């Protein structure tokens, strides 16, 4: 029995919502592999520590705006206008990023550009609200799986877009004061994508909230929606945070890591990691589709998350610089930059006693372990979070959920780049492994509380499950 068994999900609008989550994912991650070469080429005063802050700037913007967009939806029940506003702000940030060559103090201008983009794409909170509140209970896992798949595809595909434009080179084509090269063309493309997103949602999107049990329906059906389990909801937020932390570390660290491990110059790191990420993304999205369209999605979400966390831990185990790997690492030839050759910077003293993860293992971990692990934590955690909250307005809480996902890359990018610079990637792996083990422990300890909220029948002990 369900509370709203006559309602139907508006799948045309839901597919638009899924596409826009793809757009948000692209906007966030598109420069992850190309940001360091672009920054270091324009501003020699920028160091790897500062890169951490530039990466974090987008997430800081999201962290600030996620609850605001969620609150906006909670008060107005509008998804359309928060999303349009966000994309317009993001378009300004992306245009600014493309014009960095016209400014002095480039590193600070890049940080501001990414912060503006983050303020805009915090509108993902409103899109997640729609996926949760505009789907019926039987469609919710499908809607959230496909929405997450859209975001994951965009998040993973973003760096691939940068890789596609590497043939333009760093010099590119100069038109007056404008430069069209492998970095700037991508930024201008992102502006057009934001504008296209605004057009789509304005003209073709319909707001329908069939997943909410309204006050009138509660009175008619003689039911009440009780308070949700707060610790269970917080655990879902933590799970969403750590999967985004791990993904950010893997993607952001890929270029500098392969530069020191395999002596690749910047363009090679972007290109080969882009190919690996494209394949990994295809695997992830395939599983996202399977979760929404096959019996895989019916598997207990707690078991799905434990499965995904196991694969994340396998990634950490194989990527750790074990003593039986070959080493030590090589240093950059004197007087050369990473645009010309690969290797460790002279100040990376840890390279003297760090081993090299074999290239086949690196690609296997990046493609298989990462590709399989991501959808089995990234998808069930928001679906379970929505079910724990129950059939109520979720704008504010979904805003906080998205805040957790945005705060994680801030922590990851700042801590990991600093750890990498001073001690190497060994302790980045250790830090990630600890956060993942904590996640496994939380699921096991609170296993019986990580369940959907049950709507209570007034005047009796009976309950009506919101689960499929």
Short mmCIF file of C-alpha atoms in Angstrom, two decimals:
data_model
loop_
_atom_site.label_atom_id
_atom_site.label_comp_id
_atom_site.label_asym_id
_atom_site.label_seq_id
_atom_site.Cartn_x
_atom_site.Cartn_y
_atom_site.Cartn_z
CA UNK A 1 0.00 0.00 0.00
CA UNK A 2 1.19 3.53 -0.78
CA UNK A 3 0.00 6.92 0.32
CA UNK A 4 -0.23 8.27 -3.24
CA UNK A 5 -0.89 5.30 -5.51
CA UNK A 6 -2.73 7.32 -8.19
CA UNK A 7 0.06 9.81 -8.90
CA UNK A 8 2.41 9.50 -11.88
CA UNK A 9 5.95 10.77 -12.39
CA UNK A 10 6.30 13.40 -15.14
CA UNK A 11 9.16 11.73 -17.00
CA UNK A 12 9.63 14.43 -19.63
CA UNK A 13 10.48 16.97 -16.95
CA UNK A 14 12.46 14.34 -15.04
CA UNK A 15 14.65 13.68 -18.09
CA UNK A 16 15.28 17.43 -18.39
CA UNK A 17 16.28 17.41 -14.71
CA UNK A 18 18.64 14.49 -15.40
CA UNK A 19 20.22 16.32 -18.36
CA UNK A 20 20.73 19.46 -16.28
CA UNK A 21 22.49 17.41 -13.59
CA UNK A 22 24.83 16.27 -16.37
CA UNK A 23 25.46 19.93 -17.24
CA UNK A 24 26.26 20.74 -13.60
CA UNK A 25 28.71 17.84 -13.39
CA UNK A 26 30.53 19.05 -16.49
CA UNK A 27 30.73 22.64 -15.19
CA UNK A 28 32.35 21.49 -11.94
CA UNK A 29 34.98 19.09 -13.24
CA UNK A 30 35.82 20.26 -16.77
CA UNK A 31 39.17 21.83 -15.76
CA UNK A 32 40.30 19.28 -13.17
CA UNK A 33 43.07 17.89 -15.35
CA UNK A 34 43.94 21.06 -17.28
CA UNK A 35 43.75 23.64 -14.48
CA UNK A 36 47.32 23.27 -13.24
CA UNK A 37 49.02 23.63 -16.65
CA UNK A 38 46.76 26.61 -17.49
CA UNK A 39 47.46 28.32 -14.17
CA UNK A 40 51.20 27.65 -14.07
CA UNK A 41 51.56 28.82 -17.68
CA UNK A 42 49.85 32.16 -17.03
CA UNK A 43 51.16 32.92 -13.53
CA UNK A 44 54.60 31.69 -12.46
CA UNK A 45 53.94 32.82 -8.88
CA UNK A 46 51.24 30.15 -8.49
CA UNK A 47 52.36 26.97 -6.72
CA UNK A 48 50.71 23.61 -6.15
CA UNK A 49 49.35 24.71 -2.77
CA UNK A 50 47.45 27.51 -4.48
CA UNK A 51 46.02 25.05 -6.97
CA UNK A 52 44.32 23.36 -4.03
CA UNK A 53 42.56 26.62 -3.21
CA UNK A 54 41.55 27.18 -6.83
CA UNK A 55 40.01 23.70 -6.99
CA UNK A 56 38.35 24.33 -3.63
CA UNK A 57 36.97 27.70 -4.75
CA UNK A 58 34.28 26.08 -6.90
CA UNK A 59 33.29 23.79 -4.04
CA UNK A 60 33.28 26.68 -1.57
CA UNK A 61 30.88 28.52 -3.87
CA UNK A 62 28.69 25.41 -4.00
CA UNK A 63 28.89 25.02 -0.23
CA UNK A 64 27.57 28.55 0.25
CA UNK A 65 24.84 28.36 -2.39
CA UNK A 66 23.55 24.77 -1.94
CA UNK A 67 21.49 25.56 1.19
CA UNK A 68 20.30 28.84 -0.36
CA UNK A 69 18.92 27.14 -3.46
CA UNK A 70 17.39 24.43 -1.27
CA UNK A 71 15.77 27.03 1.00
CA UNK A 72 14.53 28.96 -2.06
CA UNK A 73 12.79 25.79 -3.27
CA UNK A 74 11.44 25.01 0.21
CA UNK A 75 9.75 28.41 0.43
CA UNK A 76 8.54 28.83 -3.17
CA UNK A 77 8.29 25.20 -4.41
CA UNK A 78 10.08 26.42 -7.54
CA UNK A 79 12.90 24.56 -9.26
CA UNK A 80 12.89 26.52 -12.52
CA UNK A 81 14.05 29.92 -11.23
CA UNK A 82 16.76 28.73 -8.81
CA UNK A 83 18.22 26.61 -11.64
CA UNK A 84 18.10 29.41 -14.24
CA UNK A 85 19.68 31.87 -11.80
CA UNK A 86 22.44 29.39 -11.01
CA UNK A 87 23.29 28.74 -14.65
CA UNK A 88 23.49 32.46 -15.42
CA UNK A 89 25.92 32.99 -12.52
CA UNK A 90 27.95 29.95 -13.65
CA UNK A 91 28.10 31.35 -17.21
CA UNK A 92 29.71 34.55 -15.88
CA UNK A 93 32.29 32.50 -13.98
CA UNK A 94 33.13 30.34 -16.99
CA UNK A 95 33.46 33.36 -19.29
CA UNK A 96 35.78 34.96 -16.75
CA UNK A 97 37.89 31.79 -16.71
CA UNK A 98 38.30 31.95 -20.48
CA UNK A 99 39.48 35.57 -20.34
CA UNK A 100 42.14 35.08 -17.66
CA UNK A 101 44.94 35.95 -20.08
CA UNK A 102 43.69 39.56 -20.11
CA UNK A 103 44.21 40.04 -16.35
CA UNK A 104 47.11 40.66 -13.98
CA UNK A 105 47.26 38.52 -10.82
CA UNK A 106 45.93 35.61 -12.82
CA UNK A 107 45.89 33.15 -9.94
CA UNK A 108 43.49 35.31 -7.92
CA UNK A 109 41.32 35.94 -10.96
CA UNK A 110 41.14 32.18 -11.60
CA UNK A 111 40.17 31.58 -7.99
CA UNK A 112 37.37 34.17 -8.28
CA UNK A 113 36.17 32.70 -11.59
CA UNK A 114 35.87 29.24 -10.07
CA UNK A 115 34.15 30.65 -6.98
CA UNK A 116 31.51 32.32 -9.18
CA UNK A 117 31.00 29.09 -11.09
CA UNK A 118 30.53 27.29 -7.78
CA UNK A 119 27.92 29.80 -6.63
CA UNK A 120 26.03 29.03 -9.83
CA UNK A 121 26.21 25.25 -9.96
CA UNK A 122 25.06 25.03 -6.36
CA UNK A 123 21.69 24.85 -8.14
CA UNK A 124 22.27 21.07 -8.15
CA UNK A 125 20.48 21.20 -4.78
CA UNK A 126 17.24 22.30 -6.47
CA UNK A 127 17.61 19.59 -9.13
CA UNK A 128 18.09 16.90 -6.47
CA UNK A 129 15.00 18.18 -4.67
CA UNK A 130 13.01 17.75 -7.85
CA UNK A 131 14.26 14.18 -8.42
CA UNK A 132 13.21 13.27 -4.87
CA UNK A 133 9.88 15.12 -4.67
CA UNK A 134 8.64 14.79 -8.27
CA UNK A 135 8.90 10.99 -8.41
CA UNK A 136 6.50 8.44 -6.97
CA UNK A 137 7.93 5.99 -4.42
CA UNK A 138 8.13 3.20 -7.02
CA UNK A 139 9.98 5.51 -9.47
CA UNK A 140 12.27 7.21 -6.97
CA UNK A 141 15.27 4.88 -7.21
CA UNK A 142 15.06 5.08 -10.99
CA UNK A 143 14.80 8.89 -10.99
CA UNK A 144 17.66 9.35 -8.54
CA UNK A 145 19.80 6.67 -10.23
CA UNK A 146 19.44 8.29 -13.63
CA UNK A 147 19.94 11.77 -12.11
CA UNK A 148 23.06 10.63 -10.32
CA UNK A 149 24.16 8.91 -13.51
CA UNK A 150 23.71 12.18 -15.36
CA UNK A 151 25.79 14.05 -12.79
CA UNK A 152 28.46 11.34 -12.67
CA UNK A 153 28.63 11.25 -16.46
CA UNK A 154 29.04 15.02 -16.53
CA UNK A 155 31.52 15.04 -13.64
CA UNK A 156 33.59 12.31 -15.29
CA UNK A 157 33.13 13.57 -18.84
CA UNK A 158 34.17 17.15 -18.03
CA UNK A 159 37.93 16.46 -18.07
CA UNK A 160 37.43 14.42 -21.25
CA UNK A 161 36.13 17.56 -22.96
CA UNK A 162 39.38 19.30 -22.00
CA UNK A 163 41.33 16.37 -23.41
CA UNK A 164 39.47 16.62 -26.74
CA UNK A 165 40.72 20.17 -27.27
CA UNK A 166 44.40 19.45 -26.50
CA UNK A 167 45.24 19.44 -30.26
CA UNK A 168 44.65 23.21 -30.24
CA UNK A 169 47.76 23.48 -28.07
CA UNK A 170 48.66 26.10 -25.49
CA UNK A 171 49.42 28.77 -28.08
CA UNK A 172 46.19 28.33 -30.02
CA UNK A 173 44.80 31.07 -32.26
CA UNK A 174 44.91 34.76 -31.33
CA UNK A 175 42.03 37.04 -32.39
CA UNK A 176 42.90 40.53 -31.21
CA UNK A 177 43.06 40.31 -27.43
CA UNK A 178 41.32 36.94 -27.34
CA UNK A 179 43.13 33.63 -27.38
CA UNK A 180 41.41 30.45 -28.55
CA UNK A 181 43.51 27.57 -27.21
CA UNK A 182 43.08 24.21 -25.49
CA UNK A 183 42.03 25.98 -22.26
CA UNK A 184 39.91 28.96 -23.32
CA UNK A 185 37.75 27.27 -25.98
CA UNK A 186 36.52 24.87 -23.30
CA UNK A 187 35.51 27.82 -21.08
CA UNK A 188 33.51 29.48 -23.87
CA UNK A 189 31.82 26.14 -24.61
CA UNK A 190 30.77 25.97 -20.96
CA UNK A 191 29.14 29.42 -21.25
CA UNK A 192 27.06 28.19 -24.21
CA UNK A 193 26.11 25.03 -22.30
CA UNK A 194 24.85 27.11 -19.34
CA UNK A 195 22.73 29.29 -21.65
CA UNK A 196 21.34 26.19 -23.36
CA UNK A 197 20.39 24.78 -19.94
CA UNK A 198 18.46 27.98 -19.14
CA UNK A 199 16.61 27.74 -22.47
CA UNK A 200 15.63 24.10 -21.95
CA UNK A 201 14.27 24.51 -18.43
CA UNK A 202 12.41 27.76 -19.22
CA UNK A 203 10.50 26.46 -22.25
CA UNK A 204 10.11 22.72 -21.69
CA UNK A 205 10.15 22.04 -17.93
CA UNK A 206 7.00 21.43 -15.86
CA UNK A 207 7.06 21.45 -12.04
CA UNK A 208 5.09 18.58 -10.53
CA UNK A 209 5.60 17.25 -6.98
CA UNK A 210 3.92 13.86 -6.85
CA UNK A 211 6.30 12.53 -4.17
CA UNK A 212 4.91 14.74 -1.39
CA UNK A 213 2.04 13.85 0.90
CA UNK A 214 0.34 17.23 1.37
CA UNK A 215 -1.54 18.29 4.50
CA UNK A 216 -4.82 17.80 2.63
CA UNK A 217 -3.81 14.27 1.64
CA UNK A 218 -2.73 13.48 5.19
CA UNK A 219 -6.18 14.53 6.46
CA UNK A 220 -7.97 12.64 3.68
CA UNK A 221 -5.99 9.42 4.16
CA UNK A 222 -5.89 9.83 7.96
CA UNK A 223 -2.09 9.54 8.07
CA UNK A 224 0.81 11.57 9.45
CA UNK A 225 4.44 11.92 8.33
CA UNK A 226 6.62 11.51 11.46
CA UNK A 227 10.00 13.07 12.19
CA UNK A 228 12.84 11.43 10.27
CA UNK A 229 15.81 9.64 11.88
CA UNK A 230 18.45 12.39 12.14
CA UNK A 231 21.54 10.15 12.74
CA UNK A 232 20.59 8.00 9.73
CA UNK A 233 20.25 11.12 7.57
CA UNK A 234 23.64 12.42 8.77
CA UNK A 235 25.28 9.10 7.89
CA UNK A 236 23.92 9.40 4.34
CA UNK A 237 25.41 12.90 4.12
CA UNK A 238 28.78 11.57 5.33
CA UNK A 239 28.70 8.76 2.76
CA UNK A 240 27.95 11.27 0.02
CA UNK A 241 30.79 13.48 1.28
CA UNK A 242 33.47 10.80 1.31
CA UNK A 243 32.61 9.47 -2.15
CA UNK A 244 32.93 13.01 -3.52
CA UNK A 245 36.16 13.53 -1.58
CA UNK A 246 37.64 10.36 -3.05
CA UNK A 247 36.48 11.17 -6.58
CA UNK A 248 37.91 14.69 -6.36
CA UNK A 249 41.25 13.38 -5.13
CA UNK A 250 41.46 10.79 -7.88
CA UNK A 251 40.59 13.22 -10.66
CA UNK A 252 42.47 16.31 -9.44
CA UNK A 253 45.60 14.36 -8.50
CA UNK A 254 45.71 12.38 -11.76
CA UNK A 255 47.72 14.94 -13.77
CA UNK A 256 50.38 15.83 -11.17
CA UNK A 257 50.56 12.20 -10.04
CA UNK A 258 51.22 10.78 -13.51
CA UNK A 259 53.70 13.60 -14.16
CA UNK A 260 55.88 12.35 -11.30
CA UNK A 261 55.16 8.63 -11.71
CA UNK A 262 55.60 8.22 -15.45
CA UNK A 263 57.46 11.40 -16.49
CA UNK A 264 54.56 12.61 -18.61
CA UNK A 265 54.46 16.26 -19.66
CA UNK A 266 51.27 18.24 -19.02
CA UNK A 267 49.55 17.61 -22.36
CA UNK A 268 50.23 13.86 -22.13
CA UNK A 269 48.86 13.70 -18.58
CA UNK A 270 45.67 15.47 -19.62
CA UNK A 271 45.23 13.34 -22.74
CA UNK A 272 45.90 9.85 -21.31
CA UNK A 273 44.08 10.47 -18.03
CA UNK A 274 41.19 11.88 -20.05
CA UNK A 275 40.94 8.62 -22.00
CA UNK A 276 41.09 6.57 -18.79
CA UNK A 277 38.45 8.75 -17.17
CA UNK A 278 36.19 8.43 -20.21
CA UNK A 279 36.29 4.62 -19.97
CA UNK A 280 35.82 4.74 -16.19
CA UNK A 281 32.88 7.10 -16.69
CA UNK A 282 31.30 4.71 -19.19
CA UNK A 283 31.51 1.90 -16.63
CA UNK A 284 30.00 4.09 -13.90
CA UNK A 285 27.13 5.30 -16.05
CA UNK A 286 26.43 1.74 -17.22
CA UNK A 287 25.95 0.72 -13.60
CA UNK A 288 23.82 3.83 -12.94
CA UNK A 289 21.54 2.81 -15.82
CA UNK A 290 21.45 -0.76 -14.51
CA UNK A 291 20.48 0.51 -11.05
CA UNK A 292 17.54 2.39 -12.54
CA UNK A 293 16.43 -0.14 -15.14
CA UNK A 294 17.20 -3.61 -13.78
CA UNK A 295 16.90 -5.67 -10.59
CA UNK A 296 20.29 -4.34 -9.45
CA UNK A 297 18.46 -1.24 -8.22
CA UNK A 298 16.25 -3.44 -6.02
CA UNK A 299 19.23 -4.73 -4.04
CA UNK A 300 19.34 -3.38 -0.48
CA UNK A 301 20.96 0.06 -0.69
CA UNK A 302 23.09 -0.65 2.38
CA UNK A 303 24.60 -3.69 0.64
CA UNK A 304 25.18 -1.66 -2.52
CA UNK A 305 27.10 0.96 -0.56
CA UNK A 306 29.23 -1.64 1.24
CA UNK A 307 30.04 -3.15 -2.15
CA UNK A 308 31.08 0.24 -3.56
CA UNK A 309 33.18 1.12 -0.51
CA UNK A 310 35.01 -2.23 -0.84
CA UNK A 311 36.06 -1.32 -4.38
CA UNK A 312 37.18 2.14 -3.24
CA UNK A 313 39.34 0.46 -0.58
CA UNK A 314 40.81 -1.88 -3.21
CA UNK A 315 41.78 1.22 -5.19
CA UNK A 316 43.66 2.60 -2.18
CA UNK A 317 45.38 -0.74 -1.53
CA UNK A 318 46.72 -1.15 -5.05
CA UNK A 319 47.68 2.53 -5.45
CA UNK A 320 49.73 2.63 -2.25
CA UNK A 321 53.49 2.95 -3.07
CA UNK A 322 54.50 -0.45 -1.72
CA UNK A 323 58.19 -1.20 -1.25
CA UNK A 324 58.12 -3.97 -3.85
CA UNK A 325 57.17 -1.49 -6.61
CA UNK A 326 60.06 -0.03 -8.63
CA UNK A 327 61.65 3.29 -7.67
CA UNK A 328 62.70 5.90 -6.79
CA UNK A 329 60.97 8.53 -8.97
CA UNK A 330 62.80 10.76 -11.45
CA UNK A 331 63.25 14.53 -11.21
CA UNK A 332 62.54 17.12 -13.88
CA UNK A 333 65.60 17.92 -16.04
CA UNK A 334 67.18 21.14 -14.81
CA UNK A 335 65.73 24.26 -16.40
CA UNK A 336 62.68 22.49 -17.82
CA UNK A 337 58.98 22.85 -16.93
CA UNK A 338 56.23 20.23 -16.96
CA UNK A 339 54.96 21.68 -20.24
CA UNK A 340 58.11 20.19 -21.84
CA UNK A 341 58.90 17.09 -19.76
CA UNK A 342 57.73 15.09 -16.76
CA UNK A 343 59.21 14.26 -13.39
CA UNK A 344 59.36 15.57 -9.82
CA UNK A 345 60.06 19.21 -9.01
CA UNK A 346 63.34 19.74 -7.17
CA UNK A 347 61.52 20.54 -3.91
CA UNK A 348 59.70 17.17 -3.95
CA UNK A 349 62.32 15.49 -1.77
CA UNK A 350 59.94 12.63 -1.05
CA UNK A 351 60.51 11.39 -4.63
CA UNK A 352 63.89 10.06 -3.47
CA UNK A 353 62.23 7.32 -1.41
CA UNK A 354 58.89 6.85 -3.17
CA UNK A 355 58.19 3.90 -5.44
CA UNK A 356 56.36 3.92 -8.76
CA UNK A 357 52.95 2.24 -9.09
CA UNK A 358 53.18 0.11 -12.27
CA UNK A 359 51.33 1.79 -15.13
CA UNK A 360 48.98 -1.18 -15.82
CA UNK A 361 47.94 -1.19 -12.15
CA UNK A 362 47.34 2.59 -12.24
CA UNK A 363 45.05 2.33 -15.27
CA UNK A 364 43.26 -0.75 -13.92
CA UNK A 365 42.55 1.03 -10.62
CA UNK A 366 41.46 4.24 -12.36
CA UNK A 367 39.20 2.50 -14.87
CA UNK A 368 37.84 -0.58 -13.09
CA UNK A 369 37.96 0.01 -9.33
CA UNK A 370 36.96 3.68 -9.59
CA UNK A 371 34.41 3.03 -12.33
CA UNK A 372 32.65 0.28 -10.39
CA UNK A 373 32.89 1.81 -6.90
CA UNK A 374 31.52 5.26 -7.66
CA UNK A 375 27.92 4.42 -8.72
CA UNK A 376 27.42 1.98 -5.86
CA UNK A 377 27.91 4.70 -3.24
CA UNK A 378 27.01 7.87 -5.15
CA UNK A 379 23.57 6.59 -6.21
CA UNK A 380 22.19 4.65 -3.19
CA UNK A 381 23.19 7.32 -0.65
CA UNK A 382 20.96 10.12 -2.04
CA UNK A 383 18.15 7.63 -2.77
CA UNK A 384 18.26 6.32 0.80
CA UNK A 385 18.55 9.88 2.16
CA UNK A 386 15.35 10.83 0.32
CA UNK A 387 13.55 7.74 1.67
CA UNK A 388 14.75 8.44 5.23
CA UNK A 389 13.29 11.97 5.00
CA UNK A 390 9.96 10.60 3.75
CA UNK A 391 7.20 12.18 1.61
CA UNK A 392 7.66 15.76 2.89
CA UNK A 393 9.15 18.97 1.50
CA UNK A 394 12.86 18.25 1.26
CA UNK A 395 14.28 21.53 -0.08
CA UNK A 396 16.22 22.60 3.00
CA UNK A 397 17.51 19.11 3.88
CA UNK A 398 18.47 18.37 0.27
CA UNK A 399 20.33 21.68 0.35
CA UNK A 400 22.34 20.46 3.32
CA UNK A 401 22.88 17.12 1.60
CA UNK A 402 24.33 18.91 -1.43
CA UNK A 403 26.34 21.14 0.92
CA UNK A 404 28.03 18.00 2.25
CA UNK A 405 28.87 16.92 -1.28
CA UNK A 406 30.31 20.36 -2.03
CA UNK A 407 32.24 20.68 1.22
CA UNK A 408 34.01 17.38 0.62
CA UNK A 409 35.99 18.56 -2.44
CA UNK A 410 37.05 21.66 -0.47
CA UNK A 411 38.56 19.45 2.21
CA UNK A 412 39.96 17.01 -0.35
CA UNK A 413 41.59 19.51 -2.70
CA UNK A 414 43.21 21.65 0.01
CA UNK A 415 44.48 18.78 2.16
CA UNK A 416 45.54 16.47 -0.67
CA UNK A 417 47.50 19.04 -2.66
CA UNK A 418 49.33 20.13 0.51
CA UNK A 419 50.03 16.52 1.54
CA UNK A 420 51.18 15.67 -2.00
CA UNK A 421 53.56 18.63 -2.18
CA UNK A 422 55.29 17.97 1.14
CA UNK A 423 55.08 14.21 1.69
CA UNK A 424 53.97 12.64 -1.60
CA UNK A 425 50.88 10.65 -2.45
CA UNK A 426 51.46 7.91 0.16
CA UNK A 427 49.58 9.79 2.88
CA UNK A 428 46.87 10.96 0.51
CA UNK A 429 46.07 7.26 0.07
CA UNK A 430 46.18 6.67 3.85
CA UNK A 431 43.84 9.62 4.52
CA UNK A 432 41.33 8.39 1.94
CA UNK A 433 41.46 4.84 3.30
CA UNK A 434 40.67 6.04 6.85
CA UNK A 435 37.59 8.02 5.72
CA UNK A 436 36.35 5.01 3.76
CA UNK A 437 36.83 2.62 6.68
CA UNK A 438 34.86 5.00 8.92
CA UNK A 439 32.05 4.89 6.34
CA UNK A 440 32.00 1.09 6.38
CA UNK A 441 31.91 1.09 10.19
CA UNK A 442 29.00 3.56 10.29
CA UNK A 443 26.91 1.44 7.92
CA UNK A 444 27.55 -1.71 9.95
CA UNK A 445 26.83 -0.07 13.34
CA UNK A 446 23.65 1.76 12.20
CA UNK A 447 22.55 -0.89 9.69
CA UNK A 448 19.03 -1.33 11.10
CA UNK A 449 18.37 2.43 11.19
CA UNK A 450 19.32 3.08 7.56
CA UNK A 451 15.79 2.33 6.32
CA UNK A 452 12.97 4.31 4.64
CA UNK A 453 10.62 6.38 6.82
CA UNK A 454 7.20 4.85 7.40
CA UNK A 455 4.08 7.02 7.21
CA UNK A 456 1.96 6.44 10.34
CA UNK A 457 -1.76 5.68 10.24
CA UNK A 458 -3.45 7.97 12.77
CA UNK A 459 -5.01 6.34 15.79
CA UNK A 460 -3.29 2.98 15.23
CA UNK A 461 0.06 1.24 15.36
CA UNK A 462 0.07 0.49 11.61
CA UNK A 463 2.50 2.12 9.22
CA UNK A 464 2.61 2.67 5.48
CA UNK A 465 6.04 2.28 3.91
CA UNK A 466 7.38 4.84 1.47
CA UNK A 467 9.72 2.22 0.03
CA UNK A 468 9.02 0.64 -3.35
#
